[in-house]
XYZ file of N, CA, C and O in Angstrom:
504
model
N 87.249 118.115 113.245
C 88.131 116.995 112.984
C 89.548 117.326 113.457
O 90.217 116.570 114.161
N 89.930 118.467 113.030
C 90.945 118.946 113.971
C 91.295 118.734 115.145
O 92.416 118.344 115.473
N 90.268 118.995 115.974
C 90.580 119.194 117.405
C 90.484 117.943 117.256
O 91.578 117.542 116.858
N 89.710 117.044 117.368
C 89.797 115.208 117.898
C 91.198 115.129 117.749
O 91.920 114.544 118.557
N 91.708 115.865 116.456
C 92.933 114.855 116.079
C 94.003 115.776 116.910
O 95.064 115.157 116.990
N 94.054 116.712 117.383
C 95.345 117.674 118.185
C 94.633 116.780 119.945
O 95.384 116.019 120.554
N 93.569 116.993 120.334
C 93.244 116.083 121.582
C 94.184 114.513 121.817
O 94.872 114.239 122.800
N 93.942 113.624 120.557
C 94.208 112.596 120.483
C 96.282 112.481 120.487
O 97.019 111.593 120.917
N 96.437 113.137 120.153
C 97.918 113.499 119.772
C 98.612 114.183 121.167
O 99.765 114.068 121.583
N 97.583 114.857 121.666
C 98.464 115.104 123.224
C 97.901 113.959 124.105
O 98.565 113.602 125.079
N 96.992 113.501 123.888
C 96.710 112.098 124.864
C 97.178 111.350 125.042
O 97.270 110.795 126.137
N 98.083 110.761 123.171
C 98.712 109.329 123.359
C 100.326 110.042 123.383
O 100.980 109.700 124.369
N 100.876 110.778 122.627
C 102.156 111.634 122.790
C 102.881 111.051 123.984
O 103.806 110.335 123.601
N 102.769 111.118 125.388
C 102.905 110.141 126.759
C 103.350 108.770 126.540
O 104.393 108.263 126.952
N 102.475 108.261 125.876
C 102.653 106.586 125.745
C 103.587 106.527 124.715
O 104.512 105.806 125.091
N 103.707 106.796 123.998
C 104.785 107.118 122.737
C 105.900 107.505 123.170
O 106.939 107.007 122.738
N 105.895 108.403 124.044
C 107.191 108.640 124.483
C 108.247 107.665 125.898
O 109.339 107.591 126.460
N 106.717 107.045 125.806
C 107.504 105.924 127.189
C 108.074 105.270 126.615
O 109.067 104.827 127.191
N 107.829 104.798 125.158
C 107.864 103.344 124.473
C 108.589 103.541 123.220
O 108.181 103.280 122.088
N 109.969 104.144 123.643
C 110.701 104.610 121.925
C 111.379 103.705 121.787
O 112.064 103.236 122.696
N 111.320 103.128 120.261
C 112.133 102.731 119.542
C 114.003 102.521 120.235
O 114.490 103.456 120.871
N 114.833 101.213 119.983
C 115.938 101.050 120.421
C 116.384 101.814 118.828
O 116.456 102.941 119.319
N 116.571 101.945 118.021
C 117.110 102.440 116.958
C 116.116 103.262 116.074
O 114.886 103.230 116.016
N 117.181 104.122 115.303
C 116.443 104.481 114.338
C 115.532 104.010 113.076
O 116.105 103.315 112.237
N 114.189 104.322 112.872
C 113.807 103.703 111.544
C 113.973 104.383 110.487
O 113.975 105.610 110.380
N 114.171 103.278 109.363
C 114.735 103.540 108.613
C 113.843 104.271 107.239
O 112.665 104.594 107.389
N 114.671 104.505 105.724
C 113.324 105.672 104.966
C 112.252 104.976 104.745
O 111.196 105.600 104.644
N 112.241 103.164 104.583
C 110.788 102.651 104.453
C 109.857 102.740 105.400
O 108.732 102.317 105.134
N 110.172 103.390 106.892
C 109.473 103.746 108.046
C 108.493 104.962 107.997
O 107.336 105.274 108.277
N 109.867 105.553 107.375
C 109.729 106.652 107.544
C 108.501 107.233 106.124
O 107.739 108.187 106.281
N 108.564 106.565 105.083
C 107.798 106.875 104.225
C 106.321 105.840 104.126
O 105.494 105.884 103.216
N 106.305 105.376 104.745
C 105.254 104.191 105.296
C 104.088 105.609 106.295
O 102.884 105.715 106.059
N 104.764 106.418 107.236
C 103.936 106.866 108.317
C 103.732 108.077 107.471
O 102.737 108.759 107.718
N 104.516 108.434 106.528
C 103.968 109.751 105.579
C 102.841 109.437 104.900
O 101.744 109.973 105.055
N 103.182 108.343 103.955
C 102.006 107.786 103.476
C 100.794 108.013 103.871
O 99.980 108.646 103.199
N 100.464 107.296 105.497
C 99.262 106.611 106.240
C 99.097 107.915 106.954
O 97.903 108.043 107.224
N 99.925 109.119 107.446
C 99.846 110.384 107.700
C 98.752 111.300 107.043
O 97.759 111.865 107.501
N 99.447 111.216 105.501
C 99.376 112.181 104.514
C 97.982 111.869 103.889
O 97.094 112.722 103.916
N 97.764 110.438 103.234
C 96.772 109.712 102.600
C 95.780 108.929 103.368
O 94.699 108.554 102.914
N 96.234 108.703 104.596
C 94.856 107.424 104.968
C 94.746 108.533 105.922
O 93.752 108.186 106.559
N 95.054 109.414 106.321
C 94.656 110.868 107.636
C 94.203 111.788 106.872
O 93.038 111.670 106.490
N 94.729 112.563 106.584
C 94.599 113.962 105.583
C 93.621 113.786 105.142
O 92.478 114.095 105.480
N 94.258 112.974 103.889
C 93.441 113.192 102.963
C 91.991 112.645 103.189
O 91.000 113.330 102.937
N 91.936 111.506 103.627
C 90.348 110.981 103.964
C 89.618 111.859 104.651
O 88.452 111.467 104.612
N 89.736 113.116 105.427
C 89.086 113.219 106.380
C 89.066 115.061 105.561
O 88.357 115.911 106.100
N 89.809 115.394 104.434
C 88.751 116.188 103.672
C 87.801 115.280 102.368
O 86.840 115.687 101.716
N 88.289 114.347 102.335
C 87.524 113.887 101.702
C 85.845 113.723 102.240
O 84.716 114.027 101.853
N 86.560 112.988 103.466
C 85.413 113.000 104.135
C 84.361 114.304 104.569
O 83.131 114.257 104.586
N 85.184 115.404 104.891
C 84.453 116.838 105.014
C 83.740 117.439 103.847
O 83.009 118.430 103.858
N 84.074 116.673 102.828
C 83.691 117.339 101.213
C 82.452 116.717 101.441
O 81.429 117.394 101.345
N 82.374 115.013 101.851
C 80.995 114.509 101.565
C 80.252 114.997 102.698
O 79.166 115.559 102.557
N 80.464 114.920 103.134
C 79.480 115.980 104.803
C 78.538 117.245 104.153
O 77.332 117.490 104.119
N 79.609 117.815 103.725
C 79.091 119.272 103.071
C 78.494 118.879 101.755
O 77.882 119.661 101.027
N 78.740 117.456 101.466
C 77.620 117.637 100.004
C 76.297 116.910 99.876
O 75.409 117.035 99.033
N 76.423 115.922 101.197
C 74.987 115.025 101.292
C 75.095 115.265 103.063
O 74.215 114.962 103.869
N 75.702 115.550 103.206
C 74.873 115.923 105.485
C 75.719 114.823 106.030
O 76.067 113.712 105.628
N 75.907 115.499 107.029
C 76.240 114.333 108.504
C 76.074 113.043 108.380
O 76.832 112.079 108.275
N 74.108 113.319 108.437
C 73.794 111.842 108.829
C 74.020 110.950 107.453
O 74.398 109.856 107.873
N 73.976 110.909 106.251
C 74.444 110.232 105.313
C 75.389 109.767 105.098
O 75.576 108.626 104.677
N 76.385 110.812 105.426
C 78.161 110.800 104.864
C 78.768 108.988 106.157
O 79.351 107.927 105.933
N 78.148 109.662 107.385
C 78.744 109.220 108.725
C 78.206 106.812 107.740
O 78.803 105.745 107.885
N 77.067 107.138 107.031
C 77.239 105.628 106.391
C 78.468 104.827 105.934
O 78.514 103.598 105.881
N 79.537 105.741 105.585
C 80.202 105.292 104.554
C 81.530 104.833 105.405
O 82.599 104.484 104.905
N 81.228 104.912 106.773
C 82.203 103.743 108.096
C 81.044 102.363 108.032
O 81.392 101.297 108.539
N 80.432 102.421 107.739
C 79.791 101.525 107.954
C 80.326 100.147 106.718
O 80.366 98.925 106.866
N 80.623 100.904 105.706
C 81.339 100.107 104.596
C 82.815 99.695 104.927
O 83.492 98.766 104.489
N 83.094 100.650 105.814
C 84.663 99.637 106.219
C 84.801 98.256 106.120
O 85.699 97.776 105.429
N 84.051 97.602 106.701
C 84.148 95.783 107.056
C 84.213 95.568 105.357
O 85.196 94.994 104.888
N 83.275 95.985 104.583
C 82.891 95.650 103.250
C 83.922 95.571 102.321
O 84.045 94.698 101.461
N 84.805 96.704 102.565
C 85.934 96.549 101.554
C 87.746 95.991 102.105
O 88.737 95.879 101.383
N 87.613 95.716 103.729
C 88.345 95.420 103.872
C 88.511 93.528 103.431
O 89.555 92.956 103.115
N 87.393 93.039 103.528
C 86.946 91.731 103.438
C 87.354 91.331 102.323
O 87.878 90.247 102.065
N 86.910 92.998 100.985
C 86.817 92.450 99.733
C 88.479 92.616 99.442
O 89.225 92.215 98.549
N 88.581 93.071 100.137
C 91.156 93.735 99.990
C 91.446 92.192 100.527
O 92.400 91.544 100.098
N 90.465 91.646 101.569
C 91.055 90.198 102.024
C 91.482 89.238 100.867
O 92.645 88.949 100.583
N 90.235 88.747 100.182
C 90.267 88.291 99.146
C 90.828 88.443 97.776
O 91.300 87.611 97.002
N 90.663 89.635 97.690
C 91.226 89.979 96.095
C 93.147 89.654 96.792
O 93.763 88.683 96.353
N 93.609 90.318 97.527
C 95.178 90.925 98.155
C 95.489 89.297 98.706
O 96.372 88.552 98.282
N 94.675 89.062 99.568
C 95.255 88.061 100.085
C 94.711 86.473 100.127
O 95.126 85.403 100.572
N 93.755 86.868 99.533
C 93.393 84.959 98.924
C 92.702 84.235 99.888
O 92.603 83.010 99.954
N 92.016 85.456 100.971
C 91.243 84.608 101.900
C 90.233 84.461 101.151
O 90.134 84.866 99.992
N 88.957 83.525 102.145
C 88.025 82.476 102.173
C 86.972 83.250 103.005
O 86.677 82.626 104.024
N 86.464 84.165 102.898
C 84.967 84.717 103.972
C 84.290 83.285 103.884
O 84.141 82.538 102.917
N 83.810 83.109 105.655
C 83.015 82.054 105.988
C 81.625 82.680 105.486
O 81.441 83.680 104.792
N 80.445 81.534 106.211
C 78.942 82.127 105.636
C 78.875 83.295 107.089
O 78.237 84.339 106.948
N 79.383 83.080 108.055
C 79.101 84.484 109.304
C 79.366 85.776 108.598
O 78.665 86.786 108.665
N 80.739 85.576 107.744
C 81.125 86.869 107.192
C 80.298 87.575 105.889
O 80.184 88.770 105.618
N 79.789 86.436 105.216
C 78.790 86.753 103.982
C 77.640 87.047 104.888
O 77.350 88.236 104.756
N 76.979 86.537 105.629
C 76.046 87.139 106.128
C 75.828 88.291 106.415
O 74.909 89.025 106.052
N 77.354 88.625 107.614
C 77.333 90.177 107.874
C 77.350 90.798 107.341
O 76.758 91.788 107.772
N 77.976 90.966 105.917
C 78.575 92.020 105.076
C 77.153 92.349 104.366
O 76.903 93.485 103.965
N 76.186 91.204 104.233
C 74.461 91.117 103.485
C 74.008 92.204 104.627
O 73.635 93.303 104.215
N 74.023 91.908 106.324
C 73.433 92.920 106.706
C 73.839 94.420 106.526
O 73.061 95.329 106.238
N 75.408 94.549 106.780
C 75.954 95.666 106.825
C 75.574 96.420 105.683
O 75.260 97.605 105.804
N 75.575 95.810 104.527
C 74.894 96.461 103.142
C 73.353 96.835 103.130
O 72.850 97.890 102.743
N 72.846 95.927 103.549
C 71.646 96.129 103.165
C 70.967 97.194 105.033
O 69.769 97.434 105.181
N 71.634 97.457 105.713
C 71.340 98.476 106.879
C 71.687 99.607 106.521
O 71.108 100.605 106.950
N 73.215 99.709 105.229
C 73.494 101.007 105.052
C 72.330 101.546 103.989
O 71.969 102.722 104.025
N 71.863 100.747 103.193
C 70.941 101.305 102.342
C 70.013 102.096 103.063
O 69.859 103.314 103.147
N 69.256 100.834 103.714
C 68.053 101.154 104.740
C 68.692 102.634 105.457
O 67.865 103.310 106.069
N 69.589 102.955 105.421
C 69.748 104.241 106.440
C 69.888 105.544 105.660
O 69.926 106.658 106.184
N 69.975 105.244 104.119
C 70.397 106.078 103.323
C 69.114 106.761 102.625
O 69.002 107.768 101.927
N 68.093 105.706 103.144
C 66.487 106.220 102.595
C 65.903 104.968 102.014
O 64.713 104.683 102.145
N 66.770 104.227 101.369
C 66.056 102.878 101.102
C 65.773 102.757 99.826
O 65.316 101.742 99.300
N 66.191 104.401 98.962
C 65.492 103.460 97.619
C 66.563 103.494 96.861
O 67.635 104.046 97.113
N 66.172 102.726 95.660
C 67.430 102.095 94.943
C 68.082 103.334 93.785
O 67.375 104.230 93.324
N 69.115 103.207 93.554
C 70.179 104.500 92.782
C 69.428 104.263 91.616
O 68.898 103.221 91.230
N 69.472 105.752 90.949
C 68.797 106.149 89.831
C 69.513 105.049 88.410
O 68.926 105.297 87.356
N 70.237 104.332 88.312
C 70.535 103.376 87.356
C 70.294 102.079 87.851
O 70.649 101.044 87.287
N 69.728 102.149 88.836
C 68.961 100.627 89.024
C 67.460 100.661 88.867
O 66.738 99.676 88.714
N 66.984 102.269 88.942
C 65.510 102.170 89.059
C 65.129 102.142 87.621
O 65.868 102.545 86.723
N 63.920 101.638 87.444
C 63.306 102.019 86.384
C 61.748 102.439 86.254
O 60.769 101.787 86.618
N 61.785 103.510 85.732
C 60.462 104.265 85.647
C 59.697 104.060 84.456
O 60.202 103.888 83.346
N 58.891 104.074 84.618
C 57.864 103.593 83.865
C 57.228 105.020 82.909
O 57.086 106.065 83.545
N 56.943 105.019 81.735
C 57.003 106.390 80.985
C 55.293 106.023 80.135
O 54.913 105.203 79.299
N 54.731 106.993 80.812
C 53.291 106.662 80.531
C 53.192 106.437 78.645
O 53.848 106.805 77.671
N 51.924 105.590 78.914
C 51.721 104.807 77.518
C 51.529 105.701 76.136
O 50.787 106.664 76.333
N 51.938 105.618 75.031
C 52.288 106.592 73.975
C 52.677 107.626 74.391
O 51.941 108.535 74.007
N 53.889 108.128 75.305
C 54.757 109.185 75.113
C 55.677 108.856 74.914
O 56.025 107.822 75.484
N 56.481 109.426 74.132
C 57.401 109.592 73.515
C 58.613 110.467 74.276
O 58.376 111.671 74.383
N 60.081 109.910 74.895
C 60.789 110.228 75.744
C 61.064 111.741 74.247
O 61.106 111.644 73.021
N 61.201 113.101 75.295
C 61.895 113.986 74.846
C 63.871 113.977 74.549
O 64.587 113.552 75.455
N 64.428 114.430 73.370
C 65.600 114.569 73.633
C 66.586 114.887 74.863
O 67.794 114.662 74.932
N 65.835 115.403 75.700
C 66.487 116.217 76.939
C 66.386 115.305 78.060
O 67.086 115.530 79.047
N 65.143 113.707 78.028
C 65.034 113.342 78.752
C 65.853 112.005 78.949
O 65.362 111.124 79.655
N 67.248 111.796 78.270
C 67.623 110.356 78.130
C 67.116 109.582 78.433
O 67.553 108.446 78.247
């Protein structure tokens, strides 16, 4: 993750420097790119390395797939939009593909198991 991000930083560095600013910005600029630096860079991307290392690659790499999902839902709650039926649709597939990719079966508080007839759940077994 490193390297993408030192690659990416001498790539665009060029264009950035063609295209400076007529003045200085000011501390809400300046604490705006710390922020989105520090918290939406940094930090997501050990976050993100934590889940890698605790469920694998191919699992973790699902949870871009939820982007659309919660930006839609920041639409609405933040800003009072209206998702059409294209957008409810997608967000039905996008959900229901990330499952399908995650193995498909449903989280241990949605399932319910069935506990053969006259036994009696043990203390240990909530």
């Amino acid at each position: 993750m490193g390297a993408s991000l030192l690659i990416a930083a001498i790539v665009l560095t060029p264009f950035a420097a063609a295209d400076l600013p007529n003045e200085n910005p000011g501390a809400d600029v300046i604490a705006s790119l710390l922020v989105l630096g520090v918290v939406c860079t940094a930090l997501a991307f050990v976050i993100f390395g934590a889940l890698i290392t605790a469920i694998g690659p191919g699992r973790a790499l699902v949870i871009t797939y939820v982007n659309p999902v919660v930006a839609v839902a920041l639409g609405v709650v933040v800003l009072d939009e209206r998702p059409g039926a294209g957008a409810i649709a997608g967000l039905l597939l996008i959900i229901a593909g990330s499952w399908l990719s995650t193995d498909g079966r449903l989280p241990p508080f949605l399932s319910r198991r069935r506990r053969p007839a006259g036994r009696t759940p043990l203390a240990h077994e909530g």
